[in-house]
mmCIF file with all atom_site columns, C-alpha atoms in Angstrom:
data_model
loop_
_atom_site.group_PDB
_atom_site.id
_atom_site.type_symbol
_atom_site.label_atom_id
_atom_site.label_alt_id
_atom_site.label_comp_id
_atom_site.label_asym_id
_atom_site.label_entity_id
_atom_site.label_seq_id
_atom_site.pdbx_PDB_ins_code
_atom_site.Cartn_x
_atom_site.Cartn_y
_atom_site.Cartn_z
_atom_site.occupancy
_atom_site.B_iso_or_equiv
_atom_site.pdbx_formal_charge
_atom_site.auth_seq_id
_atom_site.auth_comp_id
_atom_site.auth_asym_id
_atom_site.auth_atom_id
_atom_site.pdbx_PDB_model_num
ATOM 1   C CA . ASP A 1 1   ? 72.716  86.393 63.093 1.00 66.00 ? 22  ASP A CA 1
ATOM 2   C CA . VAL A 1 2   ? 75.141  84.166 62.884 1.00 62.00 ? 23  VAL A CA 1
ATOM 3   C CA . LYS A 1 3   ? 77.955  84.788 60.922 1.00 92.00 ? 24  LYS A CA 1
ATOM 4   C CA . VAL A 1 4   ? 80.658  82.326 59.166 1.00 96.00 ? 25  VAL A CA 1
ATOM 5   C CA . THR A 1 5   ? 83.463  83.770 57.532 1.00 96.00 ? 26  THR A CA 1
ATOM 6   C CA . GLN A 1 6   ? 85.813  81.848 55.325 1.00 96.00 ? 27  GLN A CA 1
ATOM 7   C CA . SER A 1 7   ? 89.099  83.779 54.906 1.00 89.00 ? 28  SER A CA 1
ATOM 8   C CA . SER A 1 8   ? 89.287  83.729 50.981 1.00 91.00 ? 29  SER A CA 1
ATOM 9   C CA . ARG A 1 9   ? 86.838  83.815 48.342 1.00 93.00 ? 30  ARG A CA 1
ATOM 10  C CA . TYR A 1 10  ? 89.223  82.730 45.470 1.00 96.00 ? 31  TYR A CA 1
ATOM 11  C CA . LEU A 1 11  ? 92.218  80.847 46.050 1.00 97.00 ? 32  LEU A CA 1
ATOM 12  C CA . VAL A 1 12  ? 94.776  79.411 42.804 1.00 98.00 ? 33  VAL A CA 1
ATOM 13  C CA . LYS A 1 13  ? 97.366  77.189 44.304 1.00 98.00 ? 34  LYS A CA 1
ATOM 14  C CA . ARG A 1 14  ? 99.963  75.021 42.407 1.00 98.00 ? 35  ARG A CA 1
ATOM 15  C CA . THR A 1 15  ? 100.105 70.822 42.250 1.00 98.00 ? 36  THR A CA 1
ATOM 16  C CA . GLY A 1 16  ? 102.036 69.760 45.377 1.00 98.00 ? 37  GLY A CA 1
ATOM 17  C CA . GLU A 1 17  ? 101.455 72.568 47.580 1.00 97.00 ? 38  GLU A CA 1
ATOM 18  C CA . LYS A 1 18  ? 100.108 72.539 51.119 1.00 97.00 ? 39  LYS A CA 1
ATOM 19  C CA . VAL A 1 19  ? 96.876  74.848 51.269 1.00 97.00 ? 40  VAL A CA 1
ATOM 20  C CA . PHE A 1 20  ? 95.030  76.234 54.154 1.00 97.00 ? 41  PHE A CA 1
ATOM 21  C CA . LEU A 1 21  ? 91.474  77.096 54.108 1.00 98.00 ? 42  LEU A CA 1
ATOM 22  C CA . GLU A 1 22  ? 90.230  79.053 57.269 1.00 97.00 ? 43  GLU A CA 1
ATOM 23  C CA . CYS A 1 23  ? 86.936  79.293 58.420 1.00 97.00 ? 44  CYS A CA 1
ATOM 24  C CA . VAL A 1 24  ? 85.852  81.099 61.659 1.00 97.00 ? 45  VAL A CA 1
ATOM 25  C CA . GLN A 1 25  ? 82.554  81.605 63.291 1.00 96.00 ? 46  GLN A CA 1
ATOM 26  C CA . ASP A 1 26  ? 80.902  84.339 65.842 1.00 95.00 ? 47  ASP A CA 1
ATOM 27  C CA . MET A 1 27  ? 78.420  82.466 67.653 1.00 88.00 ? 48  MET A CA 1
ATOM 28  C CA . ASP A 1 28  ? 79.850  79.736 69.927 1.00 91.00 ? 49  ASP A CA 1
ATOM 29  C CA . HIS A 1 29  ? 78.719  76.897 67.888 1.00 91.00 ? 50  HIS A CA 1
ATOM 30  C CA . GLU A 1 30  ? 79.789  73.629 69.190 1.00 91.00 ? 51  GLU A CA 1
ATOM 31  C CA . ASN A 1 31  ? 79.725  72.153 65.640 1.00 92.00 ? 52  ASN A CA 1
ATOM 32  C CA . MET A 1 32  ? 81.423  73.164 62.305 1.00 95.00 ? 53  MET A CA 1
ATOM 33  C CA . PHE A 1 33  ? 81.657  70.996 59.365 1.00 96.00 ? 54  PHE A CA 1
ATOM 34  C CA . TRP A 1 34  ? 83.674  70.995 55.899 1.00 97.00 ? 55  TRP A CA 1
ATOM 35  C CA . TYR A 1 35  ? 82.210  70.237 52.498 1.00 97.00 ? 56  TYR A CA 1
ATOM 36  C CA . ARG A 1 36  ? 83.274  70.752 49.018 1.00 97.00 ? 57  ARG A CA 1
ATOM 37  C CA . GLN A 1 37  ? 80.666  71.146 46.042 1.00 96.00 ? 58  GLN A CA 1
ATOM 38  C CA . ASP A 1 38  ? 81.085  70.193 42.718 1.00 94.00 ? 59  ASP A CA 1
ATOM 39  C CA . PRO A 1 39  ? 78.617  69.914 39.747 1.00 89.00 ? 60  PRO A CA 1
ATOM 40  C CA . GLY A 1 40  ? 76.386  67.056 39.521 1.00 85.00 ? 61  GLY A CA 1
ATOM 41  C CA . LEU A 1 41  ? 78.164  65.690 43.043 1.00 88.00 ? 62  LEU A CA 1
ATOM 42  C CA . GLY A 1 42  ? 76.343  67.966 45.693 1.00 90.00 ? 63  GLY A CA 1
ATOM 43  C CA . LEU A 1 43  ? 77.527  68.511 48.842 1.00 94.00 ? 64  LEU A CA 1
ATOM 44  C CA . ARG A 1 44  ? 80.229  66.191 50.178 1.00 94.00 ? 65  ARG A CA 1
ATOM 45  C CA . LEU A 1 45  ? 81.050  65.977 54.012 1.00 94.00 ? 66  LEU A CA 1
ATOM 46  C CA . ILE A 1 46  ? 84.954  66.055 53.930 1.00 96.00 ? 67  ILE A CA 1
ATOM 47  C CA . TYR A 1 47  ? 85.243  66.396 57.867 1.00 96.00 ? 68  TYR A CA 1
ATOM 48  C CA . PHE A 1 48  ? 83.554  67.878 60.896 1.00 95.00 ? 69  PHE A CA 1
ATOM 49  C CA . SER A 1 49  ? 84.226  68.489 64.317 1.00 95.00 ? 70  SER A CA 1
ATOM 50  C CA . TYR A 1 50  ? 81.985  68.614 67.534 1.00 91.00 ? 71  TYR A CA 1
ATOM 51  C CA . ASP A 1 51  ? 84.294  70.547 69.882 1.00 90.00 ? 72  ASP A CA 1
ATOM 52  C CA . VAL A 1 52  ? 87.421  71.721 70.248 1.00 91.00 ? 73  VAL A CA 1
ATOM 53  C CA . LYS A 1 53  ? 90.594  69.363 69.293 1.00 86.00 ? 74  LYS A CA 1
ATOM 54  C CA . MET A 1 54  ? 87.696  67.222 67.983 1.00 89.00 ? 75  MET A CA 1
ATOM 55  C CA . LYS A 1 55  ? 87.593  65.921 64.324 1.00 93.00 ? 76  LYS A CA 1
ATOM 56  C CA . GLU A 1 56  ? 85.518  63.041 62.764 1.00 93.00 ? 77  GLU A CA 1
ATOM 57  C CA . LYS A 1 57  ? 86.338  62.193 59.072 1.00 94.00 ? 78  LYS A CA 1
ATOM 58  C CA . GLY A 1 58  ? 83.109  62.572 56.680 1.00 92.00 ? 79  GLY A CA 1
ATOM 59  C CA . ASP A 1 59  ? 82.745  60.807 53.582 1.00 91.00 ? 80  ASP A CA 1
ATOM 60  C CA . ILE A 1 60  ? 85.573  61.918 51.788 1.00 96.00 ? 81  ILE A CA 1
ATOM 61  C CA . PRO A 1 61  ? 88.528  62.794 53.806 1.00 97.00 ? 82  PRO A CA 1
ATOM 62  C CA . GLU A 1 62  ? 91.364  61.503 51.719 1.00 97.00 ? 83  GLU A CA 1
ATOM 63  C CA . GLY A 1 63  ? 94.045  64.219 50.934 1.00 97.00 ? 84  GLY A CA 1
ATOM 64  C CA . TYR A 1 64  ? 92.774  66.383 53.775 1.00 98.00 ? 85  TYR A CA 1
ATOM 65  C CA . SER A 1 65  ? 93.185  67.092 57.460 1.00 97.00 ? 86  SER A CA 1
ATOM 66  C CA . VAL A 1 66  ? 91.591  69.517 59.874 1.00 97.00 ? 87  VAL A CA 1
ATOM 67  C CA . SER A 1 67  ? 92.772  71.550 63.130 1.00 96.00 ? 88  SER A CA 1
ATOM 68  C CA . ARG A 1 68  ? 90.253  73.122 65.625 1.00 96.00 ? 89  ARG A CA 1
ATOM 69  C CA . GLU A 1 69  ? 92.436  74.351 68.194 1.00 94.00 ? 90  GLU A CA 1
ATOM 70  C CA . LYS A 1 70  ? 89.711  76.902 69.572 1.00 95.00 ? 91  LYS A CA 1
ATOM 71  C CA . LYS A 1 71  ? 85.899  76.547 69.321 1.00 95.00 ? 92  LYS A CA 1
ATOM 72  C CA . GLU A 1 72  ? 85.491  78.968 66.712 1.00 96.00 ? 93  GLU A CA 1
ATOM 73  C CA . ARG A 1 73  ? 88.132  78.506 64.406 1.00 97.00 ? 94  ARG A CA 1
ATOM 74  C CA . PHE A 1 74  ? 88.277  75.543 62.057 1.00 97.00 ? 95  PHE A CA 1
ATOM 75  C CA . SER A 1 75  ? 90.762  75.080 59.502 1.00 97.00 ? 96  SER A CA 1
ATOM 76  C CA . LEU A 1 76  ? 90.496  72.587 56.320 1.00 98.00 ? 97  LEU A CA 1
ATOM 77  C CA . ILE A 1 77  ? 94.278  71.572 54.938 1.00 98.00 ? 98  ILE A CA 1
ATOM 78  C CA . LEU A 1 78  ? 94.958  70.091 51.841 1.00 98.00 ? 99  LEU A CA 1
ATOM 79  C CA . GLU A 1 79  ? 98.401  68.213 52.525 1.00 95.00 ? 100 GLU A CA 1
ATOM 80  C CA . SER A 1 80  ? 99.555  68.276 49.074 1.00 97.00 ? 101 SER A CA 1
ATOM 81  C CA . ALA A 1 81  ? 97.137  69.692 46.540 1.00 98.00 ? 102 ALA A CA 1
ATOM 82  C CA . SER A 1 82  ? 96.298  68.278 43.348 1.00 98.00 ? 103 SER A CA 1
ATOM 83  C CA . THR A 1 83  ? 94.004  69.110 40.394 1.00 98.00 ? 104 THR A CA 1
ATOM 84  C CA . ASN A 1 84  ? 91.409  66.758 41.287 1.00 97.00 ? 105 ASN A CA 1
ATOM 85  C CA . GLN A 1 85  ? 90.763  69.152 44.722 1.00 98.00 ? 106 GLN A CA 1
ATOM 86  C CA . THR A 1 86  ? 89.583  72.043 42.457 1.00 98.00 ? 107 THR A CA 1
ATOM 87  C CA . SER A 1 87  ? 86.313  72.639 43.686 1.00 97.00 ? 108 SER A CA 1
ATOM 88  C CA . MET A 1 88  ? 84.190  75.089 46.129 1.00 97.00 ? 109 MET A CA 1
ATOM 89  C CA . TYR A 1 89  ? 84.846  74.366 49.431 1.00 98.00 ? 110 TYR A CA 1
ATOM 90  C CA . LEU A 1 90  ? 81.972  75.128 51.870 1.00 98.00 ? 111 LEU A CA 1
ATOM 91  C CA . CYS A 1 91  ? 82.455  75.729 55.672 1.00 97.00 ? 112 CYS A CA 1
ATOM 92  C CA . ALA A 1 92  ? 79.166  75.404 58.092 1.00 96.00 ? 113 ALA A CA 1
ATOM 93  C CA . SER A 1 93  ? 78.621  75.664 61.731 1.00 94.00 ? 114 SER A CA 1
ATOM 94  C CA . SER A 1 94  ? 75.586  74.740 64.062 1.00 91.00 ? 115 SER A CA 1
ATOM 95  C CA . ALA A 1 95  ? 74.294  74.579 67.483 1.00 87.00 ? 116 ALA A CA 1
ATOM 96  C CA . GLY A 1 96  ? 72.811  71.544 66.800 1.00 81.00 ? 117 GLY A CA 1
ATOM 97  C CA . GLN A 1 97  ? 71.749  69.646 63.949 1.00 75.00 ? 118 GLN A CA 1
ATOM 98  C CA . VAL A 1 98  ? 67.529  70.748 65.051 1.00 81.00 ? 119 VAL A CA 1
ATOM 99  C CA . TYR A 1 99  ? 68.705  73.966 64.066 1.00 85.00 ? 120 TYR A CA 1
ATOM 100 C CA . GLY A 1 100 ? 70.142  73.341 60.305 1.00 89.00 ? 121 GLY A CA 1
ATOM 101 C CA . TYR A 1 101 ? 73.779  74.736 59.621 1.00 92.00 ? 122 TYR A CA 1
ATOM 102 C CA . THR A 1 102 ? 74.896  78.300 58.871 1.00 94.00 ? 123 THR A CA 1
ATOM 103 C CA . PHE A 1 103 ? 77.239  77.970 55.495 1.00 97.00 ? 124 PHE A CA 1
ATOM 104 C CA . GLY A 1 104 ? 80.218  80.617 55.291 1.00 97.00 ? 125 GLY A CA 1
ATOM 105 C CA . SER A 1 105 ? 80.263  82.414 51.633 1.00 96.00 ? 126 SER A CA 1
ATOM 106 C CA . GLY A 1 106 ? 82.684  79.618 50.242 1.00 97.00 ? 127 GLY A CA 1
ATOM 107 C CA . THR A 1 107 ? 86.159  79.133 48.764 1.00 97.00 ? 128 THR A CA 1
ATOM 108 C CA . ARG A 1 108 ? 86.322  78.581 45.184 1.00 97.00 ? 129 ARG A CA 1
ATOM 109 C CA . LEU A 1 109 ? 89.720  76.490 45.084 1.00 98.00 ? 130 LEU A CA 1
ATOM 110 C CA . THR A 1 110 ? 91.461  76.326 41.576 1.00 98.00 ? 131 THR A CA 1
ATOM 111 C CA . VAL A 1 111 ? 94.869  73.986 41.879 1.00 98.00 ? 132 VAL A CA 1
ATOM 112 C CA . VAL A 1 112 ? 96.879  74.170 38.772 1.00 98.00 ? 133 VAL A CA 1
ATOM 113 C CA . GLN B 2 1   ? 68.844  54.093 47.502 1.00 62.00 ? 28  GLN B CA 1
ATOM 114 C CA . LYS B 2 2   ? 70.065  57.730 48.441 1.00 69.00 ? 29  LYS B CA 1
ATOM 115 C CA . GLU B 2 3   ? 69.387  58.763 51.771 1.00 87.00 ? 30  GLU B CA 1
ATOM 116 C CA . VAL B 2 4   ? 67.737  62.164 50.210 1.00 93.00 ? 31  VAL B CA 1
ATOM 117 C CA . GLU B 2 5   ? 66.295  62.245 46.833 1.00 94.00 ? 32  GLU B CA 1
ATOM 118 C CA . GLN B 2 6   ? 65.582  65.011 44.849 1.00 95.00 ? 33  GLN B CA 1
ATOM 119 C CA . ASN B 2 7   ? 64.406  65.678 41.343 1.00 91.00 ? 34  ASN B CA 1
ATOM 120 C CA . SER B 2 8   ? 67.538  67.199 39.770 1.00 88.00 ? 35  SER B CA 1
ATOM 121 C CA . GLY B 2 9   ? 64.994  69.393 37.732 1.00 88.00 ? 36  GLY B CA 1
ATOM 122 C CA . PRO B 2 10  ? 65.386  72.036 36.279 1.00 94.00 ? 37  PRO B CA 1
ATOM 123 C CA . LEU B 2 11  ? 61.828  72.740 37.067 1.00 96.00 ? 38  LEU B CA 1
ATOM 124 C CA . SER B 2 12  ? 60.365  75.614 34.965 1.00 97.00 ? 39  SER B CA 1
ATOM 125 C CA . VAL B 2 13  ? 57.540  77.571 36.512 1.00 97.00 ? 40  VAL B CA 1
ATOM 126 C CA . PRO B 2 14  ? 55.540  80.849 34.808 1.00 97.00 ? 41  PRO B CA 1
ATOM 127 C CA . GLU B 2 15  ? 56.042  84.128 37.310 1.00 97.00 ? 42  GLU B CA 1
ATOM 128 C CA . GLY B 2 16  ? 53.144  84.463 39.584 1.00 97.00 ? 43  GLY B CA 1
ATOM 129 C CA . ALA B 2 17  ? 52.718  80.465 39.402 1.00 98.00 ? 44  ALA B CA 1
ATOM 130 C CA . ILE B 2 18  ? 53.188  78.230 42.548 1.00 98.00 ? 45  ILE B CA 1
ATOM 131 C CA . ALA B 2 19  ? 56.215  76.126 42.483 1.00 97.00 ? 46  ALA B CA 1
ATOM 132 C CA . SER B 2 20  ? 55.891  72.846 44.263 1.00 97.00 ? 47  SER B CA 1
ATOM 133 C CA . LEU B 2 21  ? 59.803  71.071 45.264 1.00 98.00 ? 48  LEU B CA 1
ATOM 134 C CA . ASN B 2 22  ? 59.534  67.560 46.389 1.00 97.00 ? 49  ASN B CA 1
ATOM 135 C CA . CYS B 2 23  ? 61.993  65.111 48.377 1.00 97.00 ? 50  CYS B CA 1
ATOM 136 C CA . THR B 2 24  ? 61.644  61.994 49.616 1.00 96.00 ? 51  THR B CA 1
ATOM 137 C CA . TYR B 2 25  ? 64.083  60.608 52.813 1.00 94.00 ? 52  TYR B CA 1
ATOM 138 C CA . SER B 2 26  ? 65.344  56.833 53.609 1.00 91.00 ? 53  SER B CA 1
ATOM 139 C CA . ASP B 2 27  ? 65.781  56.852 57.442 1.00 88.00 ? 54  ASP B CA 1
ATOM 140 C CA . ARG B 2 28  ? 62.529  56.545 59.554 1.00 88.00 ? 55  ARG B CA 1
ATOM 141 C CA . GLY B 2 29  ? 64.215  57.733 62.267 1.00 86.00 ? 56  GLY B CA 1
ATOM 142 C CA . SER B 2 30  ? 64.903  61.523 60.935 1.00 89.00 ? 57  SER B CA 1
ATOM 143 C CA . GLN B 2 31  ? 63.650  64.288 63.012 1.00 89.00 ? 58  GLN B CA 1
ATOM 144 C CA . SER B 2 32  ? 64.223  67.570 61.710 1.00 92.00 ? 59  SER B CA 1
ATOM 145 C CA . PHE B 2 33  ? 63.800  68.581 58.133 1.00 95.00 ? 60  PHE B CA 1
ATOM 146 C CA . PHE B 2 34  ? 65.072  71.494 56.257 1.00 96.00 ? 61  PHE B CA 1
ATOM 147 C CA . TRP B 2 35  ? 65.192  73.684 52.645 1.00 98.00 ? 62  TRP B CA 1
ATOM 148 C CA . TYR B 2 36  ? 68.113  75.496 51.698 1.00 98.00 ? 63  TYR B CA 1
ATOM 149 C CA . ARG B 2 37  ? 67.994  78.084 48.370 1.00 98.00 ? 64  ARG B CA 1
ATOM 150 C CA . GLN B 2 38  ? 71.216  78.235 46.550 1.00 97.00 ? 65  GLN B CA 1
ATOM 151 C CA . TYR B 2 39  ? 71.941  80.550 44.158 1.00 97.00 ? 66  TYR B CA 1
ATOM 152 C CA . SER B 2 40  ? 74.607  79.943 41.499 1.00 94.00 ? 67  SER B CA 1
ATOM 153 C CA . GLY B 2 41  ? 78.114  80.507 42.609 1.00 91.00 ? 68  GLY B CA 1
ATOM 154 C CA . LYS B 2 42  ? 76.631  81.366 46.310 1.00 94.00 ? 69  LYS B CA 1
ATOM 155 C CA . SER B 2 43  ? 76.552  79.235 49.633 1.00 96.00 ? 70  SER B CA 1
ATOM 156 C CA . PRO B 2 44  ? 73.413  77.372 50.704 1.00 97.00 ? 71  PRO B CA 1
ATOM 157 C CA . GLU B 2 45  ? 71.110  79.643 52.507 1.00 96.00 ? 72  GLU B CA 1
ATOM 158 C CA . LEU B 2 46  ? 68.858  78.106 55.118 1.00 95.00 ? 73  LEU B CA 1
ATOM 159 C CA . ILE B 2 47  ? 64.865  79.332 54.239 1.00 97.00 ? 74  ILE B CA 1
ATOM 160 C CA . MET B 2 48  ? 62.319  76.668 55.983 1.00 96.00 ? 75  MET B CA 1
ATOM 161 C CA . SER B 2 49  ? 62.734  74.066 59.038 1.00 95.00 ? 76  SER B CA 1
ATOM 162 C CA . ILE B 2 50  ? 60.262  71.503 59.862 1.00 96.00 ? 77  ILE B CA 1
ATOM 163 C CA . TYR B 2 51  ? 60.251  69.171 62.677 1.00 94.00 ? 78  TYR B CA 1
ATOM 164 C CA . SER B 2 52  ? 56.295  67.825 63.029 1.00 93.00 ? 79  SER B CA 1
ATOM 165 C CA . ASN B 2 53  ? 53.769  66.251 60.666 1.00 96.00 ? 80  ASN B CA 1
ATOM 166 C CA . GLY B 2 54  ? 52.076  68.907 58.518 1.00 96.00 ? 81  GLY B CA 1
ATOM 167 C CA . ASP B 2 55  ? 52.451  72.538 56.776 1.00 96.00 ? 82  ASP B CA 1
ATOM 168 C CA . LYS B 2 56  ? 54.434  75.504 57.980 1.00 97.00 ? 83  LYS B CA 1
ATOM 169 C CA . GLU B 2 57  ? 53.920  78.495 56.485 1.00 97.00 ? 84  GLU B CA 1
ATOM 170 C CA . ASP B 2 58  ? 56.773  81.589 56.119 1.00 96.00 ? 85  ASP B CA 1
ATOM 171 C CA . GLY B 2 59  ? 55.403  84.354 54.024 1.00 97.00 ? 86  GLY B CA 1
ATOM 172 C CA . ARG B 2 60  ? 55.294  82.966 50.288 1.00 97.00 ? 87  ARG B CA 1
ATOM 173 C CA . PHE B 2 61  ? 57.202  79.292 51.523 1.00 98.00 ? 88  PHE B CA 1
ATOM 174 C CA . THR B 2 62  ? 55.142  76.433 53.066 1.00 98.00 ? 89  THR B CA 1
ATOM 175 C CA . ALA B 2 63  ? 57.236  73.443 53.865 1.00 98.00 ? 90  ALA B CA 1
ATOM 176 C CA . GLN B 2 64  ? 54.828  70.326 54.097 1.00 98.00 ? 91  GLN B CA 1
ATOM 177 C CA . LEU B 2 65  ? 56.243  67.000 56.064 1.00 97.00 ? 92  LEU B CA 1
ATOM 178 C CA . ASN B 2 66  ? 54.528  63.573 56.074 1.00 97.00 ? 93  ASN B CA 1
ATOM 179 C CA . LYS B 2 67  ? 56.787  61.352 58.193 1.00 95.00 ? 94  LYS B CA 1
ATOM 180 C CA . ALA B 2 68  ? 54.541  58.351 57.343 1.00 95.00 ? 95  ALA B CA 1
ATOM 181 C CA . SER B 2 69  ? 55.138  58.604 53.588 1.00 95.00 ? 96  SER B CA 1
ATOM 182 C CA . GLN B 2 70  ? 58.969  59.827 54.253 1.00 95.00 ? 97  GLN B CA 1
ATOM 183 C CA . TYR B 2 71  ? 58.288  62.835 51.993 1.00 96.00 ? 98  TYR B CA 1
ATOM 184 C CA . VAL B 2 72  ? 58.986  66.420 52.396 1.00 98.00 ? 99  VAL B CA 1
ATOM 185 C CA . SER B 2 73  ? 57.933  69.360 50.084 1.00 98.00 ? 100 SER B CA 1
ATOM 186 C CA . LEU B 2 74  ? 58.486  73.241 49.728 1.00 98.00 ? 101 LEU B CA 1
ATOM 187 C CA . LEU B 2 75  ? 55.622  75.188 48.086 1.00 98.00 ? 102 LEU B CA 1
ATOM 188 C CA . ILE B 2 76  ? 56.469  78.863 46.888 1.00 98.00 ? 103 ILE B CA 1
ATOM 189 C CA . ARG B 2 77  ? 53.647  81.016 45.917 1.00 98.00 ? 104 ARG B CA 1
ATOM 190 C CA . ASP B 2 78  ? 53.646  83.947 43.871 1.00 98.00 ? 105 ASP B CA 1
ATOM 191 C CA . SER B 2 79  ? 56.934  82.555 41.942 1.00 98.00 ? 106 SER B CA 1
ATOM 192 C CA . GLN B 2 80  ? 59.196  85.498 41.331 1.00 97.00 ? 107 GLN B CA 1
ATOM 193 C CA . PRO B 2 81  ? 62.224  85.602 38.913 1.00 96.00 ? 108 PRO B CA 1
ATOM 194 C CA . SER B 2 82  ? 64.242  85.883 42.314 1.00 97.00 ? 109 SER B CA 1
ATOM 195 C CA . ASP B 2 83  ? 63.250  82.554 43.161 1.00 98.00 ? 110 ASP B CA 1
ATOM 196 C CA . SER B 2 84  ? 65.347  80.723 40.699 1.00 98.00 ? 111 SER B CA 1
ATOM 197 C CA . ALA B 2 85  ? 67.718  78.926 42.495 1.00 97.00 ? 112 ALA B CA 1
ATOM 198 C CA . THR B 2 86  ? 68.663  75.524 43.349 1.00 97.00 ? 113 THR B CA 1
ATOM 199 C CA . TYR B 2 87  ? 66.705  74.134 46.264 1.00 98.00 ? 114 TYR B CA 1
ATOM 200 C CA . LEU B 2 88  ? 68.628  71.695 48.586 1.00 97.00 ? 115 LEU B CA 1
ATOM 201 C CA . CYS B 2 89  ? 66.457  69.346 51.177 1.00 97.00 ? 116 CYS B CA 1
ATOM 202 C CA . ALA B 2 90  ? 68.681  68.091 53.903 1.00 95.00 ? 117 ALA B CA 1
ATOM 203 C CA . VAL B 2 91  ? 67.397  65.935 56.886 1.00 93.00 ? 118 VAL B CA 1
ATOM 204 C CA . SER B 2 92  ? 68.817  64.949 60.236 1.00 89.00 ? 119 SER B CA 1
ATOM 205 C CA . GLY B 2 93  ? 68.203  62.326 62.741 1.00 74.00 ? 120 GLY B CA 1
ATOM 206 C CA . TYR B 2 94  ? 67.479  61.566 66.336 1.00 62.00 ? 121 TYR B CA 1
ATOM 207 C CA . SER B 2 95  ? 70.574  61.577 67.897 1.00 54.00 ? 122 SER B CA 1
ATOM 208 C CA . SER B 2 96  ? 72.279  64.963 68.611 1.00 47.00 ? 123 SER B CA 1
ATOM 209 C CA . ALA B 2 97  ? 75.432  63.501 66.876 1.00 56.00 ? 124 ALA B CA 1
ATOM 210 C CA . SER B 2 98  ? 73.691  63.044 63.861 1.00 60.00 ? 125 SER B CA 1
ATOM 211 C CA . LYS B 2 99  ? 74.610  64.964 60.743 1.00 80.00 ? 126 LYS B CA 1
ATOM 212 C CA . ILE B 2 100 ? 72.555  66.502 58.188 1.00 88.00 ? 127 ILE B CA 1
ATOM 213 C CA . ILE B 2 101 ? 72.376  64.802 55.271 1.00 90.00 ? 128 ILE B CA 1
ATOM 214 C CA . PHE B 2 102 ? 71.508  66.714 51.788 1.00 93.00 ? 129 PHE B CA 1
ATOM 215 C CA . GLY B 2 103 ? 69.927  66.082 48.632 1.00 94.00 ? 130 GLY B CA 1
ATOM 216 C CA . SER B 2 104 ? 71.579  66.790 45.615 1.00 94.00 ? 131 SER B CA 1
ATOM 217 C CA . GLY B 2 105 ? 68.954  69.920 44.914 1.00 96.00 ? 132 GLY B CA 1
ATOM 218 C CA . THR B 2 106 ? 66.372  70.765 42.268 1.00 96.00 ? 133 THR B CA 1
ATOM 219 C CA . ARG B 2 107 ? 67.259  73.561 40.289 1.00 97.00 ? 134 ARG B CA 1
ATOM 220 C CA . LEU B 2 108 ? 64.016  75.931 39.876 1.00 97.00 ? 135 LEU B CA 1
ATOM 221 C CA . SER B 2 109 ? 63.523  78.457 36.922 1.00 97.00 ? 136 SER B CA 1
ATOM 222 C CA . ILE B 2 110 ? 60.912  81.038 37.223 1.00 97.00 ? 137 ILE B CA 1
ATOM 223 C CA . ARG B 2 111 ? 60.198  82.261 33.540 1.00 94.00 ? 138 ARG B CA 1
ATOM 224 C CA . PRO B 2 112 ? 58.697  85.862 32.694 1.00 91.00 ? 139 PRO B CA 1
#
């Protein structure tokens, strides 16, 4: 089975801090995605990547950046954390849109 | 109009009955269709995928697709309390670069 591993399950950070969320997949998938999920708002796509060094903005990229230096690793960066970035962050990977996504277990980030 | 629409629920079904979850989508070019199950506080898990018109069965789950009506459904037979979760409908387009679009989910509650 594909495994998508997110480095932290719970994270508490202070306003203004730079925050790194790490995601690693072990099935050589080309495609990786970062979502946030908030009650009543569903899954919202932040950034995605179809290849190493490649990144594309999703629906809500403001305040975030990403890095994909290796195929298996896709990092989400909050440049200066704010309280409205408190959320559940979900990483996903895919061999192609026909196959669906496999999600990591999520990181619940609280910014205080 | 949202690209993928689901009734948010909650949908309450007695144990042992059939639960019927529905989803409509707006893009006529959509080719791949998925159902994800998400338990509270957990990440989404892919439970069914369907690509052609008709029914696809997997254990107690049946996915139904009607491309002419742009309609996807998930039937859960012999509903169990462990089926209580939010079910996300997801749809992707023809191009390999297409992202999967998620509905906001239907909350299902199985009452004993």
